[in-house]
Short mmCIF file of N, CA and C in Angstrom, two decimals:
data_model
loop_
_atom_site.label_atom_id
_atom_site.label_comp_id
_atom_site.label_asym_id
_atom_site.label_seq_id
_atom_site.Cartn_x
_atom_site.Cartn_y
_atom_site.Cartn_z
N UNK T 1 -21.10 -5.52 -13.99
CA UNK T 1 -20.74 -4.51 -15.06
C UNK T 1 -19.50 -3.65 -14.64
N UNK T 2 -18.68 -3.37 -15.58
CA UNK T 2 -17.48 -2.52 -15.35
C UNK T 2 -17.89 -1.22 -14.65
N UNK T 3 -17.14 -0.87 -13.64
CA UNK T 3 -17.40 0.40 -12.94
C UNK T 3 -18.44 0.28 -11.84
N UNK T 4 -19.12 -0.80 -11.73
CA UNK T 4 -20.10 -0.98 -10.63
C UNK T 4 -19.74 -2.08 -9.67
N UNK T 5 -19.34 -3.22 -10.15
CA UNK T 5 -19.09 -4.38 -9.26
C UNK T 5 -17.97 -4.15 -8.33
N UNK T 6 -16.93 -3.39 -8.78
CA UNK T 6 -15.82 -3.15 -7.90
C UNK T 6 -16.20 -2.64 -6.52
N UNK T 7 -17.18 -1.79 -6.49
CA UNK T 7 -17.59 -1.12 -5.26
C UNK T 7 -18.78 -1.77 -4.58
N UNK T 8 -19.31 -2.82 -5.14
CA UNK T 8 -20.51 -3.47 -4.65
C UNK T 8 -20.26 -4.12 -3.31
N UNK T 9 -21.05 -3.89 -2.29
CA UNK T 9 -20.86 -4.49 -0.97
C UNK T 9 -21.99 -5.41 -0.54
N UNK T 10 -23.01 -5.60 -1.35
CA UNK T 10 -24.14 -6.32 -0.93
C UNK T 10 -24.20 -7.79 -1.40
N UNK T 11 -23.11 -8.27 -1.96
CA UNK T 11 -23.03 -9.66 -2.42
C UNK T 11 -21.98 -10.38 -1.57
N UNK T 12 -22.29 -11.63 -1.20
CA UNK T 12 -21.30 -12.39 -0.41
C UNK T 12 -20.25 -13.10 -1.26
N UNK T 13 -20.13 -12.65 -2.48
CA UNK T 13 -19.22 -13.39 -3.48
C UNK T 13 -18.13 -12.49 -3.97
N UNK T 14 -17.59 -11.63 -3.18
CA UNK T 14 -16.46 -10.79 -3.57
C UNK T 14 -15.18 -11.20 -2.89
N UNK T 15 -14.10 -10.70 -3.41
CA UNK T 15 -12.77 -11.11 -2.82
C UNK T 15 -12.73 -10.88 -1.35
N UNK T 16 -13.28 -9.79 -0.80
CA UNK T 16 -13.19 -9.59 0.65
C UNK T 16 -13.89 -10.70 1.37
N UNK T 17 -15.00 -11.24 0.82
CA UNK T 17 -15.66 -12.35 1.51
C UNK T 17 -14.85 -13.60 1.57
N UNK T 18 -14.13 -13.88 0.46
CA UNK T 18 -13.27 -15.06 0.43
C UNK T 18 -12.12 -14.93 1.41
N UNK T 19 -11.50 -13.76 1.43
CA UNK T 19 -10.39 -13.48 2.36
C UNK T 19 -10.86 -13.59 3.76
N UNK T 20 -12.08 -13.12 4.07
CA UNK T 20 -12.61 -13.19 5.41
C UNK T 20 -12.78 -14.63 5.86
N UNK T 21 -13.02 -15.53 4.88
CA UNK T 21 -13.14 -16.91 5.20
C UNK T 21 -11.78 -17.69 5.13
N UNK T 22 -10.68 -16.86 5.14
CA UNK T 22 -9.30 -17.29 5.18
C UNK T 22 -8.90 -18.10 3.95
N UNK T 23 -9.53 -17.83 2.80
CA UNK T 23 -9.09 -18.37 1.59
C UNK T 23 -7.84 -17.69 1.08
N UNK T 24 -6.84 -18.41 0.71
CA UNK T 24 -5.63 -17.80 0.19
C UNK T 24 -5.58 -17.92 -1.32
N UNK T 25 -5.56 -16.80 -1.94
CA UNK T 25 -5.68 -16.71 -3.42
C UNK T 25 -4.88 -15.58 -3.99
N UNK T 26 -4.54 -15.66 -5.29
CA UNK T 26 -3.86 -14.61 -5.95
C UNK T 26 -4.87 -13.86 -6.78
N UNK T 27 -4.62 -12.59 -7.15
CA UNK T 27 -5.53 -11.80 -7.90
C UNK T 27 -5.10 -11.69 -9.36
N UNK T 28 -6.01 -11.87 -10.29
CA UNK T 28 -5.78 -11.55 -11.69
C UNK T 28 -7.11 -10.96 -12.21
N UNK T 29 -7.06 -10.27 -13.36
CA UNK T 29 -8.14 -9.84 -14.09
C UNK T 29 -8.20 -10.59 -15.41
N UNK T 30 -9.37 -10.83 -15.93
CA UNK T 30 -9.42 -11.63 -17.13
C UNK T 30 -10.61 -11.18 -17.98
N UNK T 31 -10.42 -11.19 -19.24
CA UNK T 31 -11.44 -10.75 -20.15
C UNK T 31 -12.42 -11.82 -20.60
N UNK T 32 -13.66 -11.47 -20.84
CA UNK T 32 -14.59 -12.44 -21.46
C UNK T 32 -14.87 -11.98 -22.88
N UNK T 33 -13.95 -11.27 -23.48
CA UNK T 33 -13.96 -10.71 -24.81
C UNK T 33 -14.84 -9.45 -24.89
N UNK T 34 -15.65 -9.22 -23.87
CA UNK T 34 -16.47 -7.99 -23.78
C UNK T 34 -15.65 -6.89 -23.20
N UNK T 35 -14.57 -7.24 -22.50
CA UNK T 35 -13.72 -6.25 -21.88
C UNK T 35 -12.22 -6.38 -22.38
N UNK T 36 -12.09 -6.74 -23.61
CA UNK T 36 -10.78 -6.89 -24.22
C UNK T 36 -10.00 -5.60 -24.07
N UNK T 37 -8.78 -5.73 -23.64
CA UNK T 37 -7.88 -4.56 -23.39
C UNK T 37 -8.32 -3.75 -22.13
N UNK T 38 -9.10 -4.37 -21.27
CA UNK T 38 -9.56 -3.75 -20.03
C UNK T 38 -9.26 -4.63 -18.84
N UNK T 39 -8.72 -5.81 -19.06
CA UNK T 39 -8.47 -6.76 -18.01
C UNK T 39 -7.08 -7.40 -18.24
N UNK T 40 -6.20 -7.21 -17.27
CA UNK T 40 -4.84 -7.71 -17.38
C UNK T 40 -4.50 -8.57 -16.20
N UNK T 41 -3.94 -9.73 -16.49
CA UNK T 41 -3.40 -10.70 -15.49
C UNK T 41 -1.86 -10.56 -15.54
N UNK T 42 -1.34 -9.95 -14.51
CA UNK T 42 0.17 -9.82 -14.49
C UNK T 42 0.75 -10.94 -13.66
N UNK T 43 1.82 -11.53 -14.14
CA UNK T 43 2.43 -12.68 -13.46
C UNK T 43 3.97 -12.41 -13.32
N UNK T 44 4.48 -12.51 -12.04
CA UNK T 44 5.88 -12.43 -11.80
C UNK T 44 6.44 -13.81 -11.99
N UNK T 45 7.27 -13.96 -13.06
CA UNK T 45 7.76 -15.34 -13.35
C UNK T 45 9.33 -15.29 -13.53
N UNK T 46 9.92 -16.44 -13.31
CA UNK T 46 11.39 -16.50 -13.46
C UNK T 46 11.82 -16.65 -14.90
N UNK T 47 10.95 -17.15 -15.73
CA UNK T 47 11.32 -17.32 -17.15
C UNK T 47 10.01 -17.25 -17.98
N UNK T 48 10.14 -16.96 -19.27
CA UNK T 48 8.99 -16.85 -20.16
C UNK T 48 8.77 -18.20 -20.84
N UNK T 49 8.38 -19.18 -20.06
CA UNK T 49 7.99 -20.45 -20.58
C UNK T 49 6.72 -20.92 -19.83
N UNK T 50 6.07 -21.89 -20.42
CA UNK T 50 4.81 -22.37 -19.84
C UNK T 50 4.96 -22.87 -18.40
N UNK T 51 5.96 -23.69 -18.14
CA UNK T 51 6.15 -24.23 -16.77
C UNK T 51 6.33 -23.10 -15.77
N UNK T 52 7.19 -22.14 -16.05
CA UNK T 52 7.42 -21.00 -15.15
C UNK T 52 6.18 -20.15 -14.91
N UNK T 53 5.45 -19.92 -15.95
CA UNK T 53 4.22 -19.17 -15.79
C UNK T 53 3.22 -19.83 -14.90
N UNK T 54 3.02 -21.15 -15.11
CA UNK T 54 2.08 -21.87 -14.26
C UNK T 54 2.62 -22.01 -12.79
N UNK T 55 3.91 -22.12 -12.60
CA UNK T 55 4.47 -22.17 -11.28
C UNK T 55 4.21 -20.84 -10.62
N UNK T 56 4.34 -19.67 -11.25
CA UNK T 56 4.08 -18.39 -10.69
C UNK T 56 2.58 -18.21 -10.43
N UNK T 57 1.71 -18.67 -11.24
CA UNK T 57 0.31 -18.61 -10.97
C UNK T 57 -0.06 -19.41 -9.71
N UNK T 58 0.49 -20.60 -9.60
CA UNK T 58 0.20 -21.40 -8.37
C UNK T 58 0.81 -20.81 -7.13
N UNK T 59 1.89 -20.04 -7.25
CA UNK T 59 2.54 -19.35 -6.16
C UNK T 59 1.88 -17.99 -5.80
N UNK T 60 0.86 -17.64 -6.59
CA UNK T 60 0.11 -16.39 -6.42
C UNK T 60 0.95 -15.10 -6.61
N UNK T 61 2.05 -15.23 -7.43
CA UNK T 61 2.83 -14.05 -7.76
C UNK T 61 2.20 -13.34 -8.91
N UNK T 62 1.02 -12.73 -8.62
CA UNK T 62 0.18 -12.15 -9.70
C UNK T 62 -0.43 -10.87 -9.13
N UNK T 63 -0.89 -10.07 -10.13
CA UNK T 63 -1.78 -8.96 -9.79
C UNK T 63 -2.78 -8.71 -10.91
N UNK T 64 -3.83 -7.98 -10.58
CA UNK T 64 -4.89 -7.70 -11.49
C UNK T 64 -4.84 -6.20 -11.85
N UNK T 65 -5.29 -5.87 -13.06
CA UNK T 65 -5.24 -4.47 -13.49
C UNK T 65 -6.29 -4.27 -14.64
N UNK T 66 -6.79 -3.06 -14.71
CA UNK T 66 -7.70 -2.78 -15.77
C UNK T 66 -7.02 -1.96 -16.92
N UNK T 67 -5.73 -1.78 -16.75
CA UNK T 67 -4.85 -1.11 -17.80
C UNK T 67 -3.43 -1.61 -17.53
N UNK T 68 -2.57 -1.21 -18.37
CA UNK T 68 -1.18 -1.70 -18.27
C UNK T 68 -0.37 -1.02 -17.20
N UNK T 69 -0.89 -1.12 -15.97
CA UNK T 69 -0.32 -0.51 -14.79
C UNK T 69 0.73 -1.45 -14.26
N UNK T 70 1.92 -0.92 -13.93
CA UNK T 70 2.97 -1.72 -13.30
C UNK T 70 2.83 -1.62 -11.81
N UNK T 71 2.84 -2.73 -11.16
CA UNK T 71 2.63 -2.76 -9.69
C UNK T 71 3.68 -3.77 -9.07
N UNK T 72 4.44 -3.27 -8.10
CA UNK T 72 5.37 -4.13 -7.40
C UNK T 72 5.08 -3.93 -5.94
N UNK T 73 4.85 -5.04 -5.23
CA UNK T 73 4.50 -5.00 -3.82
C UNK T 73 5.27 -6.16 -3.10
N UNK T 74 5.94 -5.77 -2.06
CA UNK T 74 6.60 -6.84 -1.19
C UNK T 74 6.53 -6.46 0.28
N UNK T 75 6.77 -7.43 1.12
CA UNK T 75 6.92 -7.20 2.52
C UNK T 75 8.19 -7.90 2.97
N UNK T 76 9.03 -7.07 3.55
CA UNK T 76 10.37 -7.64 4.02
C UNK T 76 11.01 -8.57 2.94
N UNK T 77 10.96 -8.08 1.68
CA UNK T 77 11.53 -8.88 0.62
C UNK T 77 10.76 -10.06 0.11
N UNK T 78 9.53 -10.32 0.68
CA UNK T 78 8.70 -11.40 0.23
C UNK T 78 7.79 -10.92 -0.84
N UNK T 79 7.52 -11.77 -1.83
CA UNK T 79 6.70 -11.35 -3.02
C UNK T 79 5.22 -11.58 -2.76
N UNK T 80 4.47 -11.00 -3.60
CA UNK T 80 2.97 -11.21 -3.63
C UNK T 80 2.73 -12.69 -3.57
N UNK T 81 1.72 -13.10 -2.78
CA UNK T 81 1.31 -14.49 -2.73
C UNK T 81 2.01 -15.34 -1.65
N UNK T 82 3.05 -14.78 -1.09
CA UNK T 82 3.88 -15.56 -0.10
C UNK T 82 3.25 -15.45 1.30
N UNK T 83 3.63 -16.41 2.12
CA UNK T 83 3.23 -16.49 3.52
C UNK T 83 4.54 -16.55 4.29
N UNK T 84 4.64 -15.78 5.39
CA UNK T 84 5.87 -15.84 6.26
C UNK T 84 5.63 -15.27 7.59
N UNK T 85 6.62 -15.38 8.41
CA UNK T 85 6.62 -14.89 9.85
C UNK T 85 7.69 -13.85 9.98
N UNK T 86 7.28 -12.52 10.00
CA UNK T 86 8.26 -11.50 10.20
C UNK T 86 8.82 -11.45 11.60
N UNK T 87 10.04 -11.03 11.83
CA UNK T 87 10.64 -10.94 13.10
C UNK T 87 10.19 -9.72 13.87
N UNK T 88 9.74 -8.71 13.14
CA UNK T 88 9.37 -7.41 13.68
C UNK T 88 8.16 -6.85 12.88
N UNK T 89 7.78 -5.66 13.14
CA UNK T 89 6.71 -4.99 12.40
C UNK T 89 7.07 -5.02 10.90
N UNK T 90 6.12 -5.60 10.09
CA UNK T 90 6.36 -5.73 8.65
C UNK T 90 6.61 -4.39 7.93
N UNK T 91 7.56 -4.41 7.03
CA UNK T 91 7.82 -3.21 6.20
C UNK T 91 7.36 -3.51 4.77
N UNK T 92 6.36 -2.78 4.33
CA UNK T 92 5.73 -2.98 3.06
C UNK T 92 6.39 -2.02 2.06
N UNK T 93 6.78 -2.50 0.84
CA UNK T 93 7.33 -1.70 -0.20
C UNK T 93 6.31 -1.71 -1.38
N UNK T 94 6.11 -0.53 -1.89
CA UNK T 94 5.12 -0.41 -3.02
C UNK T 94 5.79 0.46 -4.09
N UNK T 95 5.65 -0.02 -5.30
CA UNK T 95 6.14 0.77 -6.46
C UNK T 95 5.07 0.62 -7.51
N UNK T 96 4.61 1.76 -8.03
CA UNK T 96 3.59 1.78 -9.10
C UNK T 96 4.02 2.69 -10.20
N UNK T 97 3.81 2.25 -11.41
CA UNK T 97 3.96 3.10 -12.61
C UNK T 97 2.63 3.02 -13.36
N UNK T 98 1.95 4.13 -13.34
CA UNK T 98 0.58 4.12 -13.91
C UNK T 98 0.62 4.52 -15.41
N UNK T 99 -0.55 4.40 -16.03
CA UNK T 99 -0.76 4.86 -17.37
C UNK T 99 -1.40 6.19 -17.39
N UNK T 100 -1.76 6.72 -16.19
CA UNK T 100 -2.35 8.01 -15.99
C UNK T 100 -1.93 8.45 -14.60
N UNK T 101 -2.17 9.66 -14.15
CA UNK T 101 -1.82 10.08 -12.81
C UNK T 101 -2.54 9.18 -11.76
N UNK T 102 -1.87 8.84 -10.68
CA UNK T 102 -2.31 7.93 -9.65
C UNK T 102 -3.07 8.78 -8.63
N UNK T 103 -4.43 8.57 -8.57
CA UNK T 103 -5.23 9.29 -7.58
C UNK T 103 -4.99 8.84 -6.21
N UNK T 104 -4.92 7.48 -5.98
CA UNK T 104 -4.83 6.93 -4.67
C UNK T 104 -4.21 5.52 -4.74
N UNK T 105 -3.39 5.26 -3.74
CA UNK T 105 -2.78 3.95 -3.44
C UNK T 105 -3.14 3.58 -2.08
N UNK T 106 -3.89 2.48 -1.92
CA UNK T 106 -4.35 1.98 -0.60
C UNK T 106 -3.59 0.74 -0.23
N UNK T 107 -3.27 0.64 1.06
CA UNK T 107 -2.81 -0.61 1.60
C UNK T 107 -3.91 -1.14 2.46
N UNK T 108 -4.37 -2.38 2.13
CA UNK T 108 -5.48 -3.01 2.85
C UNK T 108 -4.89 -4.13 3.75
N UNK T 109 -5.33 -4.12 4.98
CA UNK T 109 -4.93 -5.18 5.91
C UNK T 109 -6.21 -5.72 6.56
N UNK T 110 -6.42 -7.02 6.33
CA UNK T 110 -7.57 -7.72 6.95
C UNK T 110 -8.89 -6.96 6.76
N UNK T 111 -9.22 -6.58 5.58
CA UNK T 111 -10.46 -5.86 5.23
C UNK T 111 -10.55 -4.45 5.81
N UNK T 112 -9.47 -3.87 6.17
CA UNK T 112 -9.40 -2.52 6.71
C UNK T 112 -8.42 -1.69 5.85
N UNK T 113 -8.78 -0.49 5.55
CA UNK T 113 -7.81 0.41 4.80
C UNK T 113 -6.83 0.92 5.84
N UNK T 114 -5.58 0.46 5.75
CA UNK T 114 -4.56 0.73 6.75
C UNK T 114 -3.86 2.01 6.50
N UNK T 115 -3.58 2.29 5.19
CA UNK T 115 -2.76 3.45 4.86
C UNK T 115 -3.16 3.84 3.43
N UNK T 116 -3.15 5.14 3.14
CA UNK T 116 -3.36 5.63 1.77
C UNK T 116 -2.37 6.74 1.41
N UNK T 117 -2.14 6.80 0.20
CA UNK T 117 -1.26 7.82 -0.35
C UNK T 117 -1.91 8.37 -1.65
N UNK T 118 -1.83 9.65 -1.89
CA UNK T 118 -2.41 10.32 -3.08
C UNK T 118 -1.29 10.95 -3.87
N UNK T 119 -0.59 10.21 -4.71
CA UNK T 119 0.57 10.75 -5.39
C UNK T 119 0.30 11.87 -6.46
N UNK T 120 -0.85 11.77 -7.14
CA UNK T 120 -1.20 12.70 -8.23
C UNK T 120 -0.08 12.80 -9.25
N UNK T 121 0.64 11.75 -9.45
CA UNK T 121 1.75 11.56 -10.48
C UNK T 121 1.59 10.23 -11.05
N UNK T 122 2.27 9.96 -12.20
CA UNK T 122 2.16 8.66 -12.82
C UNK T 122 2.99 7.59 -12.15
N UNK T 123 3.99 7.99 -11.32
CA UNK T 123 4.95 7.01 -10.64
C UNK T 123 4.85 7.33 -9.18
N UNK T 124 4.97 6.20 -8.40
CA UNK T 124 5.02 6.37 -6.91
C UNK T 124 5.75 5.24 -6.39
N UNK T 125 6.57 5.50 -5.36
CA UNK T 125 7.34 4.45 -4.65
C UNK T 125 7.43 4.90 -3.19
N UNK T 126 7.16 3.95 -2.24
CA UNK T 126 7.21 4.27 -0.88
C UNK T 126 7.29 2.99 -0.01
N UNK T 127 7.66 3.15 1.17
CA UNK T 127 7.69 2.10 2.25
C UNK T 127 6.71 2.49 3.38
N UNK T 128 6.11 1.49 3.95
CA UNK T 128 5.26 1.70 5.11
C UNK T 128 5.47 0.58 6.09
N UNK T 129 5.79 0.94 7.36
CA UNK T 129 6.03 -0.03 8.44
C UNK T 129 4.65 -0.13 9.23
N UNK T 130 4.13 -1.34 9.34
CA UNK T 130 2.87 -1.49 10.10
C UNK T 130 3.22 -1.64 11.59
N UNK T 131 3.26 -0.53 12.25
CA UNK T 131 3.49 -0.54 13.70
C UNK T 131 2.37 -1.08 14.56
N UNK T 132 1.22 -1.31 13.93
CA UNK T 132 0.07 -1.83 14.66
C UNK T 132 0.11 -3.36 14.69
N UNK T 133 0.99 -3.97 13.95
CA UNK T 133 1.00 -5.48 13.86
C UNK T 133 1.60 -6.00 15.19
N UNK T 134 0.89 -6.96 15.85
CA UNK T 134 1.27 -7.48 17.11
C UNK T 134 1.49 -9.00 16.97
N UNK T 135 1.75 -9.50 15.85
CA UNK T 135 2.01 -10.90 15.64
C UNK T 135 0.77 -11.68 15.19
N UNK T 136 -0.35 -11.04 15.00
CA UNK T 136 -1.58 -11.68 14.60
C UNK T 136 -1.45 -12.13 13.16
N UNK T 137 -2.27 -13.11 12.79
CA UNK T 137 -2.34 -13.53 11.35
C UNK T 137 -3.00 -12.36 10.60
N UNK T 138 -2.38 -11.96 9.52
CA UNK T 138 -2.87 -10.88 8.75
C UNK T 138 -2.53 -11.06 7.27
N UNK T 139 -3.28 -10.40 6.42
CA UNK T 139 -2.89 -10.33 5.04
C UNK T 139 -2.95 -8.88 4.62
N UNK T 140 -2.14 -8.53 3.66
CA UNK T 140 -1.98 -7.18 3.11
C UNK T 140 -2.02 -7.26 1.65
N UNK T 141 -2.70 -6.29 1.00
CA UNK T 141 -2.58 -6.10 -0.40
C UNK T 141 -2.70 -4.62 -0.75
N UNK T 142 -2.39 -4.32 -1.99
CA UNK T 142 -2.36 -2.94 -2.45
C UNK T 142 -3.44 -2.76 -3.52
N UNK T 143 -4.18 -1.67 -3.40
CA UNK T 143 -5.16 -1.25 -4.40
C UNK T 143 -4.72 0.11 -5.01
N UNK T 144 -4.70 0.24 -6.31
CA UNK T 144 -4.35 1.42 -7.02
C UNK T 144 -5.54 2.01 -7.77
N UNK T 145 -5.77 3.24 -7.64
CA UNK T 145 -6.84 3.90 -8.42
C UNK T 145 -6.23 5.11 -9.15
N UNK T 146 -6.35 5.12 -10.49
CA UNK T 146 -5.79 6.20 -11.30
C UNK T 146 -6.89 7.26 -11.47
N UNK T 147 -6.48 8.42 -11.98
CA UNK T 147 -7.39 9.52 -12.24
C UNK T 147 -8.44 9.17 -13.29
N UNK T 148 -8.06 8.27 -14.21
CA UNK T 148 -8.95 7.87 -15.30
C UNK T 148 -9.85 6.71 -14.87
N UNK T 149 -9.80 6.28 -13.56
CA UNK T 149 -10.61 5.28 -12.85
C UNK T 149 -10.09 3.86 -13.16
N UNK T 150 -8.98 3.73 -13.93
CA UNK T 150 -8.37 2.35 -14.05
C UNK T 150 -7.78 2.01 -12.77
N UNK T 151 -7.70 0.65 -12.46
CA UNK T 151 -7.26 0.20 -11.19
C UNK T 151 -6.35 -0.96 -11.29
N UNK T 152 -5.60 -1.24 -10.19
CA UNK T 152 -4.82 -2.46 -10.06
C UNK T 152 -4.86 -2.95 -8.66
N UNK T 153 -4.81 -4.27 -8.43
CA UNK T 153 -4.85 -4.93 -7.11
C UNK T 153 -3.73 -5.92 -7.01
N UNK T 154 -2.86 -5.79 -6.05
CA UNK T 154 -1.84 -6.80 -5.84
C UNK T 154 -2.48 -8.05 -5.28
N UNK T 155 -1.80 -9.20 -5.42
CA UNK T 155 -2.20 -10.36 -4.60
C UNK T 155 -1.76 -10.07 -3.16
N UNK T 156 -2.46 -10.71 -2.21
CA UNK T 156 -2.05 -10.50 -0.83
C UNK T 156 -0.75 -11.18 -0.48
N UNK T 157 -0.18 -10.72 0.66
CA UNK T 157 0.91 -11.35 1.31
C UNK T 157 0.42 -11.63 2.69
N UNK T 158 0.58 -12.85 3.20
CA UNK T 158 0.06 -13.25 4.49
C UNK T 158 1.23 -13.29 5.52
N UNK T 159 1.00 -12.73 6.72
CA UNK T 159 1.99 -12.81 7.79
C UNK T 159 1.35 -13.40 9.07
N UNK T 160 2.17 -14.02 9.85
CA UNK T 160 1.78 -14.49 11.16
C UNK T 160 3.05 -14.77 11.95
N UNK T 161 2.89 -14.81 13.29
CA UNK T 161 4.08 -15.05 14.11
C UNK T 161 4.27 -16.57 14.29
#
């Protein structure tokens, strides 16, 4: 049910569980008609045609949202869904334009909340350098929570040396 499953920790069938099993996936939200206008699948695509949209979905250049929240997330210029090997500590860039004030923006790394910001405004933009990264395989994604409880989740970006 909306508002409950997002925080549920007692099921082995959530995104964190799949990521823990090293599954590489992109995030989208989708309606079953019971949540029309509450589930948005955002896709970063090079063109507005069928082939480009499916290419972007396969490349995991996507994010999920429960409202028309704009979310842009990259690491060292790499887009959501990508895998790469940074030369130094990864620099994460986050830009969010909410539909309501943004209560919290979390950066998640390997099932741990790495960094949080509480903008209390509709727009936020920042960079974060992960000085704790030592070349290990890791994934990062961004979670956004608005004051009205609407949310957005970027697809992960995977790094390794």
